[in-house]
Amino acid sequence: MTSTARPLPVPDEQSAPFWEAAARHELVLARCGRCELLVHPPDVVCPHCGSTDPQFRFTPVSGEGIVRSWTIVRQSFLPGFEVPFTLVDVELDDQDELRLIGRLLDPPDGALPLGTAVRVAFEDLTEEISVPAFVIKASA
Amino acid sequence: MSGRLLASNKVAIVGYGQSQVERHSDKTLGALAVETARACIADAGLRPEQIDGYVSSSLLPSAGSHAAVDGVNFVTANWLAEHMGGHATYATGFQGLGQIPGIVSMAVNAVSSGAADYVLVQRALNNPTRGSYHANAMTEISGSQQWTAPQGFFGPLAMIALSYNEYLQRYGATREAMAAVLVEARKNGSRIPWSYWHDQPLTAEEYLASPLIVDPICRFDCDIPVDGVASFLFTSAERARDLPNPPVYVSGFALSAPSTWRLPLHWPLDDIMEVGADVARRLYESAAISADDVDLPQVYDGFSPFIYYWLESLGFVGRGEAHQLALDGGLDSDQPGALPALSGGGALGNGRMHGIPQMLECYLQLAQRAGPRQRAQASIGLACHSSPHLGGAVVYSATPY
């Protein structure tokens, strides 16, 4: 059962497509309309090409990547999170240094080596809000 | 910018004030700030009406839900100038992280440009009396944190934990090495009368027995939130000659900014180290020195892993080697030949005073004012603050060169 006591994101004009897609369990990220590179999170100015009018559009990404680092949170500073939980810093396969941070929903009992392959999964917090997280990609 | 700082060794610190560092002061922060500023001015042999410049940074470094009130839980330069009698013609603040090198650079710029003759630099830090320091009961998350906090990534402990775990995994570092770091920081802090940790050293066993909060971070890896204020008085090298204390000259400084756009509080190890190497290069060029010239390096330690990151960025050891140096006793400031990088106790040994303990140790040792803690060899000091990729450092000298 998911808890609605977890704080919820408030979609805004820029982020609304991201959260709408997440609700459908689809990961979409902002792509600069000028240089076509992915930018996460979307910024005022494109960090790759410097465009001040990047005309971001949210495009589907693989959601697959590798663990660059991880931590286990044993004391949460936000309400609604059951501890302990594992956070992973993931570099997506779609573009160099494209990084997302989320919960690892199926942490191993033993070691979690850097470089472990993961894929995106979603946690349904409410009817309208789902939050991207990760699971370990089956080695098969 | 690169090359030697034009104002190198032309501006000096001529006095200081340091309040007691307490968990909760019985004074309002603004009152403590005014008292410390007055003490600093008197220490420099000056009168309040002579101080025409005030520079501060006023960030309240908490992720908690606290209403920020000027003069109560933070103090701006403008608030201080107004409450010091209104003689100032120049009052301004530093925004962002790396506050201590930031305000030092602003004071040097103000004095060397002639914008002000006597500049009081101040940092006032408050531990909010109500509620947990970082806990936040927010139910909705808007703005940039919507990309991280709903996922559970929130607050500075998770921020530092990710880079530190990357370091541990990559270089095979152990908590035993960090235990040696903490023992050293708290040993030195225990010798400092104003420190929160005065007379309270820590053992390696206590460190290793402390439960992890956000792996691999335990509470001893974090500086403790405190109430405390420090002030320093800056003026030109010429005016400094007429004042009572030996001047300590600012030889150079460098500030940093991340080179890669990231999620809020996402500080990957490679970002820290790549920008850190550039900061170190610019710092040494600014002061026209090399790492070998520094006999009093004071690395920042608001979170313990920053000690490794700074030691390696600054070239005192190679990449991935700082933990071994610590484990081998190479940071024991009582041993000849060791690197006295925590001789001032740092934030871990004093309390959350940001980069003040590093700066104060450089000042006291180089001015030969460290009392029973005075080191025989202290000619070039280096004081860091924040992360190498989002902070900065200052080089101080006991003599102009």
Coordinates of C-alpha atoms in Angstrom, one line a residue:
Chain A
M1 CA 0.0 0.0 0.0
T2 CA 1.3 3.4 -0.9
S3 CA 1.1 6.2 1.6
T4 CA -0.5 9.5 0.7
A5 CA 1.3 11.1 3.6
R6 CA 4.4 11.4 1.4
P7 CA 4.9 14.9 0.1
L8 CA 3.5 15.3 -3.5
P9 CA 5.1 17.2 -6.4
V10 CA 3.2 20.2 -7.6
P11 CA 3.4 20.2 -11.4
D12 CA 4.0 23.6 -12.9
E13 CA 3.9 24.9 -16.5
Q14 CA 7.3 23.4 -17.3
S15 CA 7.0 20.1 -15.4
A16 CA 3.4 19.1 -16.1
P17 CA 4.2 16.8 -19.1
F18 CA 6.8 14.9 -16.9
W19 CA 4.2 14.2 -14.2
E20 CA 1.4 13.5 -16.7
A21 CA 3.6 10.8 -18.3
A22 CA 4.8 9.5 -14.9
A23 CA 1.1 8.9 -14.0
R24 CA 1.0 6.7 -17.1
H25 CA 4.2 5.0 -15.9
E26 CA 6.2 6.5 -18.7
L27 CA 9.5 8.3 -18.2
V28 CA 9.8 11.4 -20.4
L29 CA 12.6 14.0 -20.2
A30 CA 13.0 17.5 -21.5
R31 CA 14.8 17.7 -24.9
C32 CA 16.2 21.0 -26.1
G33 CA 14.5 22.1 -29.3
R34 CA 17.7 23.8 -30.4
C35 CA 20.5 21.2 -29.8
E36 CA 18.3 18.2 -29.3
L37 CA 20.1 17.1 -26.1
L38 CA 18.3 15.9 -23.0
V39 CA 18.3 18.2 -20.0
H40 CA 17.3 17.1 -16.5
P41 CA 15.9 18.9 -14.8
P42 CA 14.8 21.5 -17.5
D43 CA 16.4 24.8 -16.8
V44 CA 15.9 28.4 -17.9
V45 CA 18.9 28.3 -20.3
C46 CA 19.9 25.1 -22.1
P47 CA 23.1 23.9 -20.3
H48 CA 24.4 22.3 -23.4
C49 CA 23.9 24.9 -26.2
G50 CA 23.2 28.0 -24.1
S51 CA 19.9 28.7 -25.8
T52 CA 17.7 31.1 -23.8
D53 CA 14.7 29.8 -25.7
P54 CA 15.3 26.1 -25.5
Q55 CA 11.7 25.2 -26.4
F56 CA 11.9 22.0 -24.4
R57 CA 9.7 19.1 -25.4
F58 CA 9.3 16.0 -23.2
T59 CA 10.3 12.9 -25.1
P60 CA 10.3 9.2 -24.0
V61 CA 13.6 7.8 -22.8
S62 CA 14.7 4.2 -22.2
G63 CA 14.6 4.5 -18.4
E64 CA 17.5 2.1 -18.3
G65 CA 20.8 2.9 -16.8
I66 CA 23.5 2.0 -14.3
V67 CA 24.0 2.8 -10.6
R68 CA 26.7 5.5 -10.1
S69 CA 26.2 5.6 -6.3
W70 CA 23.7 4.7 -3.7
T71 CA 22.8 5.3 -0.1
I72 CA 20.5 3.8 2.5
V73 CA 18.3 6.4 4.3
R74 CA 17.7 5.3 7.9
Q75 CA 16.3 8.6 9.1
S76 CA 14.0 10.5 6.8
F77 CA 13.8 14.2 7.0
L78 CA 10.5 14.2 5.1
P79 CA 7.2 12.8 6.3
G80 CA 5.6 9.6 4.9
F81 CA 8.7 7.6 4.1
E82 CA 9.2 4.3 5.8
V83 CA 12.8 3.7 6.7
P84 CA 15.2 2.3 5.8
F85 CA 15.0 2.8 2.0
T86 CA 17.7 2.8 -0.7
L87 CA 18.3 5.7 -3.0
V88 CA 20.2 5.3 -6.2
D89 CA 22.1 7.8 -8.4
V90 CA 21.5 6.5 -11.9
E91 CA 23.1 7.4 -15.2
L92 CA 20.7 6.7 -17.9
D93 CA 21.8 4.9 -21.0
D94 CA 20.2 7.6 -23.2
Q95 CA 22.9 10.2 -22.9
D96 CA 26.3 10.7 -21.1
E97 CA 25.9 12.1 -17.6
L98 CA 22.1 12.1 -17.8
R99 CA 21.4 11.4 -14.1
L100 CA 18.3 10.7 -12.1
I101 CA 18.0 10.0 -8.4
G102 CA 15.2 7.7 -7.1
R103 CA 14.4 4.9 -4.7
L104 CA 15.6 1.4 -5.5
L105 CA 12.5 -0.6 -4.9
D106 CA 14.2 -4.0 -4.7
P107 CA 17.5 -3.5 -2.9
P108 CA 19.7 -6.6 -2.7
D109 CA 20.4 -8.1 0.7
G110 CA 24.1 -8.0 0.0
A111 CA 26.3 -5.6 -1.8
L112 CA 25.1 -3.2 -4.5
P113 CA 28.1 -2.8 -6.8
L114 CA 28.5 0.5 -8.6
G115 CA 27.6 -0.1 -12.2
T116 CA 24.6 -2.4 -11.4
A117 CA 22.1 -2.1 -14.3
V118 CA 18.6 -0.8 -13.3
R119 CA 15.5 0.3 -15.0
V120 CA 12.8 2.8 -14.1
A121 CA 9.7 1.7 -12.1
F122 CA 6.9 3.9 -10.7
E123 CA 5.4 4.4 -7.3
D124 CA 1.7 5.3 -7.3
L125 CA 1.3 7.9 -4.5
T126 CA -2.3 9.0 -5.5
E127 CA -4.7 8.5 -8.4
E128 CA -2.9 11.4 -10.3
I129 CA 0.7 11.2 -9.0
S130 CA 3.2 8.5 -9.7
V131 CA 6.9 9.0 -8.9
P132 CA 9.7 7.5 -10.9
A133 CA 11.9 5.0 -9.0
F134 CA 14.1 2.1 -10.1
V135 CA 14.4 -1.7 -9.9
I136 CA 17.4 -3.9 -10.7
K137 CA 17.4 -5.0 -14.3
A138 CA 17.2 -8.8 -14.6
S139 CA 20.5 -10.1 -15.8
A140 CA 18.8 -12.5 -18.2
Chain B
M1 CA 40.5 34.9 -13.9
S2 CA 43.9 33.5 -13.7
G3 CA 47.3 34.8 -12.6
R4 CA 48.4 36.6 -9.5
L5 CA 45.7 38.6 -7.6
L6 CA 46.4 42.3 -8.1
A7 CA 45.6 42.9 -4.5
S8 CA 47.8 40.0 -3.3
N9 CA 49.2 40.9 0.2
K10 CA 47.8 44.4 0.0
V11 CA 44.9 43.8 2.4
A12 CA 45.3 42.3 5.9
I13 CA 43.3 41.0 8.8
V14 CA 44.0 43.2 11.8
G15 CA 41.7 41.9 14.5
Y16 CA 39.0 39.3 15.3
G17 CA 36.1 38.5 17.5
Q18 CA 34.8 35.1 18.3
S19 CA 31.8 34.3 20.5
Q20 CA 31.3 31.2 22.5
V21 CA 30.0 28.5 20.3
E22 CA 27.0 27.1 22.0
R23 CA 24.1 24.8 21.2
H24 CA 21.7 27.6 22.1
S25 CA 23.0 31.0 23.2
D26 CA 20.9 32.9 25.8
K27 CA 21.2 35.9 23.5
T28 CA 19.4 36.6 20.3
L29 CA 21.7 36.1 17.4
G30 CA 21.7 39.8 16.4
A31 CA 22.8 40.8 19.9
L32 CA 25.6 38.2 19.8
A33 CA 26.5 39.6 16.4
V34 CA 26.8 43.2 17.7
E35 CA 28.8 42.1 20.7
T36 CA 31.2 40.1 18.6
A37 CA 31.6 43.0 16.1
R38 CA 32.4 45.4 18.9
A39 CA 34.9 43.0 20.4
C40 CA 36.5 42.6 17.0
I41 CA 36.8 46.4 16.4
A42 CA 38.3 46.9 19.9
D43 CA 40.7 44.0 19.3
A44 CA 41.9 45.8 16.1
G45 CA 42.5 49.0 18.1
L46 CA 39.7 50.8 16.3
R47 CA 36.5 52.6 17.2
P48 CA 33.0 51.6 15.7
E49 CA 32.7 55.0 14.0
Q50 CA 35.8 54.2 12.0
I51 CA 34.3 51.1 10.4
D52 CA 32.9 52.1 7.0
G53 CA 32.4 48.7 5.5
Y54 CA 30.4 45.6 6.6
V55 CA 30.3 42.3 4.6
S56 CA 28.5 39.2 5.6
S57 CA 26.9 36.1 4.3
S58 CA 23.6 35.3 5.9
L59 CA 22.4 31.9 4.7
L60 CA 20.6 29.8 7.3
P61 CA 21.9 26.4 6.1
S62 CA 18.9 24.3 7.2
A63 CA 16.5 22.3 5.1
G64 CA 13.9 22.5 7.9
S65 CA 10.8 24.7 7.9
H66 CA 12.0 27.7 9.8
A67 CA 10.8 31.3 9.2
A68 CA 14.0 33.3 8.5
V69 CA 14.1 36.6 10.4
D70 CA 17.0 39.1 10.0
G71 CA 18.7 39.7 13.3
V72 CA 17.1 36.6 14.9
N73 CA 18.2 33.5 13.0
F74 CA 20.5 35.2 10.4
V75 CA 22.3 38.5 10.2
T76 CA 22.8 40.5 7.0
A77 CA 25.5 43.1 6.6
N78 CA 22.9 45.8 6.3
W79 CA 21.2 44.8 9.6
L80 CA 24.6 44.8 11.3
A81 CA 25.7 48.1 9.8
E82 CA 22.5 49.7 11.0
H83 CA 22.8 48.3 14.5
M84 CA 26.5 49.3 14.8
G85 CA 25.6 53.0 14.6
G86 CA 25.0 53.7 11.0
H87 CA 28.5 54.9 10.1
A88 CA 29.0 52.5 7.2
T89 CA 29.1 53.7 3.6
Y90 CA 29.5 50.2 2.2
A91 CA 27.4 47.2 3.4
T92 CA 26.9 44.1 1.2
G93 CA 26.4 40.4 1.4
F94 CA 27.7 37.2 -0.4
Q95 CA 25.1 34.9 -1.9
G96 CA 25.6 31.3 -2.5
L97 CA 27.9 28.6 -1.0
G98 CA 31.6 29.0 -0.1
Q99 CA 30.4 31.9 2.1
I100 CA 33.7 32.5 3.9
P101 CA 36.0 32.8 0.9
G102 CA 33.2 34.7 -0.7
I103 CA 33.0 37.4 2.1
V104 CA 36.8 37.6 2.3
S105 CA 37.0 38.2 -1.4
M106 CA 34.4 41.0 -1.1
A107 CA 36.3 42.6 1.8
V108 CA 39.6 42.5 -0.1
N109 CA 37.9 44.0 -3.2
A110 CA 36.3 46.7 -1.1
V111 CA 39.5 47.7 0.6
S112 CA 41.8 47.4 -2.4
S113 CA 39.5 49.4 -4.6
G114 CA 39.1 52.1 -2.0
A115 CA 35.4 51.5 -1.5
A116 CA 36.0 51.3 2.2
D117 CA 38.9 51.7 4.6
Y118 CA 38.0 49.4 7.4
V119 CA 35.7 46.4 6.6
L120 CA 34.2 44.2 9.2
V121 CA 33.5 40.7 7.9
Q122 CA 31.0 38.6 9.9
R123 CA 29.4 35.2 9.9
A124 CA 26.6 34.6 12.4
L125 CA 25.1 31.1 12.6
N126 CA 22.0 30.1 14.4
N127 CA 20.6 26.8 15.6
P128 CA 16.8 27.2 15.5
T129 CA 15.3 26.6 18.9
R130 CA 12.2 24.9 17.7
G131 CA 11.9 21.8 15.6
S132 CA 14.5 19.5 14.0
Y133 CA 17.3 21.3 12.2
H134 CA 16.7 19.6 8.8
A135 CA 13.3 17.9 9.2
N136 CA 10.5 19.4 7.1
A137 CA 6.8 18.6 7.3
M138 CA 6.1 19.7 3.8
T139 CA 3.2 18.0 2.1
E140 CA 3.6 19.5 -1.3
I141 CA 6.8 20.2 -3.2
S142 CA 7.0 22.8 -5.9
G143 CA 9.9 24.3 -7.8
S144 CA 13.2 22.6 -8.3
Q145 CA 12.8 20.1 -5.4
Q146 CA 9.9 18.4 -7.2
W147 CA 12.6 16.6 -9.2
T148 CA 14.1 15.0 -6.2
A149 CA 12.2 15.3 -2.9
P150 CA 9.1 13.3 -3.8
Q151 CA 11.6 10.5 -4.7
G152 CA 13.0 10.7 -1.1
F153 CA 16.2 12.5 -2.0
F154 CA 16.2 15.4 0.4
G155 CA 18.5 17.3 2.6
P156 CA 22.3 17.6 2.9
L157 CA 23.0 14.2 4.5
A158 CA 21.7 12.3 1.4
M159 CA 23.6 14.8 -0.7
I160 CA 27.0 14.1 0.9
A161 CA 26.2 10.3 1.4
L162 CA 26.1 9.7 -2.4
S163 CA 29.5 11.2 -3.1
Y164 CA 31.1 9.6 0.0
N165 CA 29.8 6.2 -0.8
E166 CA 31.1 6.6 -4.4
Y167 CA 34.5 7.5 -2.8
L168 CA 34.4 4.5 -0.4
Q169 CA 33.5 2.0 -3.2
R170 CA 35.9 3.4 -5.7
Y171 CA 39.0 3.6 -3.5
G172 CA 38.3 0.9 -0.9
A173 CA 38.2 3.4 1.9
T174 CA 37.0 2.4 5.4
R175 CA 35.1 3.9 8.3
E176 CA 38.3 3.2 10.4
A177 CA 40.1 5.9 8.3
M178 CA 37.3 8.4 8.9
A179 CA 37.4 7.5 12.6
A180 CA 41.0 8.7 12.7
V181 CA 39.9 12.0 11.0
L182 CA 37.2 12.5 13.6
V183 CA 39.5 11.8 16.5
E184 CA 41.9 14.4 15.2
A185 CA 39.2 17.1 14.6
R186 CA 37.7 16.6 18.1
K187 CA 41.1 16.4 19.8
N188 CA 42.0 19.8 18.4
G189 CA 38.5 21.2 19.1
S190 CA 38.7 20.0 22.6
R191 CA 41.7 22.3 23.2
I192 CA 39.8 25.4 22.1
P193 CA 38.1 27.4 24.9
W194 CA 35.2 28.8 22.8
S195 CA 34.5 25.5 21.0
Y196 CA 31.2 23.7 21.6
W197 CA 33.4 20.5 21.9
H198 CA 35.8 22.1 24.4
D199 CA 37.2 19.3 26.7
Q200 CA 35.2 16.7 24.8
P201 CA 37.5 14.6 22.6
L202 CA 36.1 11.6 20.7
T203 CA 37.5 8.1 20.5
A204 CA 37.6 5.9 17.4
E205 CA 35.4 3.4 19.2
E206 CA 32.7 6.0 19.8
Y207 CA 32.8 7.0 16.2
L208 CA 32.6 3.4 14.9
A209 CA 29.8 2.6 17.3
S210 CA 27.6 5.4 16.1
P211 CA 24.7 4.2 14.0
L212 CA 24.5 5.3 10.4
I213 CA 21.8 7.8 9.6
V214 CA 22.2 8.0 5.8
D215 CA 24.8 5.4 4.8
P216 CA 27.8 5.8 5.2
I217 CA 27.2 9.0 7.2
C218 CA 26.7 8.9 11.0
R219 CA 26.1 11.9 13.2
F220 CA 29.8 12.4 14.0
D221 CA 30.4 13.0 10.2
C222 CA 28.2 16.1 10.5
D223 CA 29.1 19.3 12.3
I224 CA 26.7 20.1 15.1
P225 CA 24.3 23.0 14.7
V226 CA 25.2 25.9 17.0
D227 CA 24.7 29.5 17.8
G228 CA 27.9 31.4 17.2
V229 CA 29.4 34.5 15.6
A230 CA 32.8 35.4 14.3
S231 CA 34.1 38.7 13.0
F232 CA 37.3 39.8 11.3
L233 CA 38.6 43.3 10.6
F234 CA 40.2 44.0 7.2
T235 CA 42.1 47.0 6.1
S236 CA 45.0 48.0 3.8
A237 CA 48.5 46.8 4.5
E238 CA 49.5 50.4 4.9
R239 CA 46.9 51.2 7.6
A240 CA 47.6 47.9 9.3
R241 CA 51.1 49.1 10.2
D242 CA 49.7 51.6 12.6
L243 CA 47.5 49.0 14.4
P244 CA 48.4 46.9 17.4
N245 CA 48.2 43.3 16.1
P246 CA 50.6 41.7 13.6
P247 CA 48.8 41.8 10.2
V248 CA 47.9 38.6 8.4
Y249 CA 47.8 39.2 4.7
V250 CA 45.4 37.9 2.1
S251 CA 47.6 36.5 -0.6
G252 CA 45.0 35.0 -2.9
F253 CA 41.7 33.4 -3.3
A254 CA 39.6 31.3 -5.6
L255 CA 35.9 30.6 -5.8
S256 CA 34.1 27.8 -7.6
A257 CA 30.9 27.0 -9.4
P258 CA 29.7 23.6 -10.6
S259 CA 30.5 22.9 -14.3
T260 CA 27.7 20.5 -14.9
W261 CA 24.0 21.1 -14.5
R262 CA 22.6 18.7 -11.9
L263 CA 19.5 17.9 -9.9
P264 CA 19.2 19.9 -6.6
L265 CA 21.8 18.7 -4.1
H266 CA 23.2 16.2 -6.5
W267 CA 27.0 16.5 -6.0
P268 CA 28.7 13.5 -7.8
L269 CA 32.2 12.8 -6.8
D270 CA 33.7 13.5 -10.2
D271 CA 32.0 16.9 -10.4
I272 CA 33.5 17.8 -7.0
M273 CA 37.0 16.7 -7.9
E274 CA 37.2 18.1 -11.5
V275 CA 36.1 21.5 -10.5
G276 CA 38.2 21.2 -7.3
A277 CA 41.4 20.7 -9.3
D278 CA 40.6 23.9 -11.3
V279 CA 39.9 25.8 -8.1
A280 CA 43.3 24.7 -6.6
R281 CA 45.1 25.7 -9.8
R282 CA 43.5 29.2 -9.8
L283 CA 44.1 29.5 -6.0
Y284 CA 47.8 28.8 -6.3
E285 CA 48.1 31.2 -9.3
S286 CA 46.3 33.9 -7.4
A287 CA 48.7 33.7 -4.5
A288 CA 51.7 32.7 -6.6
I289 CA 52.5 29.7 -4.5
S290 CA 52.3 25.9 -4.7
A291 CA 51.0 23.3 -2.3
D292 CA 54.5 22.8 -1.0
D293 CA 54.6 26.3 0.3
V294 CA 51.6 25.9 2.6
D295 CA 52.5 25.0 6.2
L296 CA 49.0 25.5 7.6
P297 CA 46.4 23.9 5.3
Q298 CA 42.9 24.1 6.9
V299 CA 40.5 22.0 5.0
Y300 CA 36.7 22.4 5.3
D301 CA 34.8 19.7 7.1
G302 CA 31.2 20.6 7.6
F303 CA 30.7 17.0 6.5
S304 CA 33.8 14.8 7.1
P305 CA 34.2 13.6 3.5
F306 CA 35.0 17.1 2.4
I307 CA 38.3 16.7 4.1
Y308 CA 39.3 14.0 1.7
Y309 CA 38.0 16.0 -1.3
W310 CA 39.9 19.1 -0.4
L311 CA 43.2 17.4 0.5
E312 CA 43.1 15.7 -2.9
S313 CA 41.9 18.7 -4.9
L314 CA 44.6 20.9 -3.4
G315 CA 47.3 18.3 -4.3
F316 CA 48.4 17.5 -0.7
V317 CA 47.8 13.8 -1.7
G318 CA 46.9 12.0 -4.9
R319 CA 43.3 11.2 -5.9
G320 CA 41.9 8.5 -3.7
E321 CA 44.8 8.6 -1.2
A322 CA 43.5 10.9 1.5
H323 CA 41.8 8.1 3.4
Q324 CA 45.1 6.2 3.6
L325 CA 46.9 9.3 4.8
A326 CA 44.3 9.6 7.6
L327 CA 44.6 5.9 8.5
D328 CA 48.4 6.2 8.7
G329 CA 48.3 9.1 11.1
G330 CA 49.3 11.6 8.5
L331 CA 46.8 14.2 9.7
D332 CA 48.0 14.2 13.4
S333 CA 48.8 17.8 13.9
D334 CA 50.9 17.0 17.0
Q335 CA 53.4 14.9 14.9
P336 CA 56.3 16.6 13.1
G337 CA 56.0 16.0 9.4
A338 CA 52.2 15.3 9.5
L339 CA 49.8 17.6 7.7
P340 CA 48.1 19.8 10.3
A341 CA 45.0 20.1 8.2
L342 CA 42.6 20.0 11.2
S343 CA 44.7 21.8 13.7
G344 CA 42.0 24.4 14.3
G345 CA 39.4 21.7 14.9
G346 CA 37.3 22.6 12.0
A347 CA 33.6 22.6 12.0
L348 CA 33.6 19.0 13.3
G349 CA 35.6 20.1 16.3
N350 CA 34.0 23.5 17.0
G351 CA 30.4 23.3 15.8
R352 CA 28.6 24.5 12.6
M353 CA 30.5 27.7 12.1
H354 CA 30.9 27.1 8.4
G355 CA 34.5 28.0 7.2
I356 CA 35.2 30.2 10.3
P357 CA 37.3 27.7 12.2
Q358 CA 39.6 27.3 9.2
M359 CA 39.9 31.0 8.7
L360 CA 40.4 31.7 12.4
E361 CA 43.1 29.1 12.8
C362 CA 45.0 30.7 9.9
Y363 CA 44.6 34.1 11.5
L364 CA 45.6 33.1 15.0
Q365 CA 48.6 31.0 14.0
L366 CA 50.0 33.4 11.4
A367 CA 49.5 36.4 13.8
Q368 CA 51.3 34.4 16.5
R369 CA 48.1 34.8 18.6
A370 CA 47.2 31.1 19.2
G371 CA 48.4 31.1 22.8
P372 CA 49.2 27.6 24.1
R373 CA 48.2 26.1 20.8
Q374 CA 50.7 28.3 18.9
R375 CA 52.6 26.2 16.2
A376 CA 56.3 26.8 15.6
Q377 CA 55.8 26.8 11.9
A378 CA 53.0 28.9 10.5
S379 CA 53.9 31.2 7.6
I380 CA 51.4 30.4 4.8
G381 CA 47.9 29.3 5.7
L382 CA 45.1 28.0 3.4
A383 CA 41.5 28.1 4.5
C384 CA 38.8 26.3 2.6
H385 CA 35.0 26.4 2.8
S386 CA 32.2 24.2 1.4
S387 CA 32.7 21.7 -1.4
P388 CA 35.7 22.1 -3.8
H389 CA 33.2 22.4 -6.7
L390 CA 30.8 24.8 -4.9
G391 CA 32.9 26.8 -2.5
G392 CA 36.4 28.3 -2.4
A393 CA 39.6 28.9 -0.5
V394 CA 41.8 31.7 0.6
V395 CA 45.6 31.8 1.0
Y396 CA 47.0 33.9 4.0
S397 CA 50.5 34.9 4.7
A398 CA 52.3 36.1 7.8
T399 CA 54.5 38.4 5.7
P400 CA 53.9 40.2 2.4
Y401 CA 55.9 38.6 -0.4

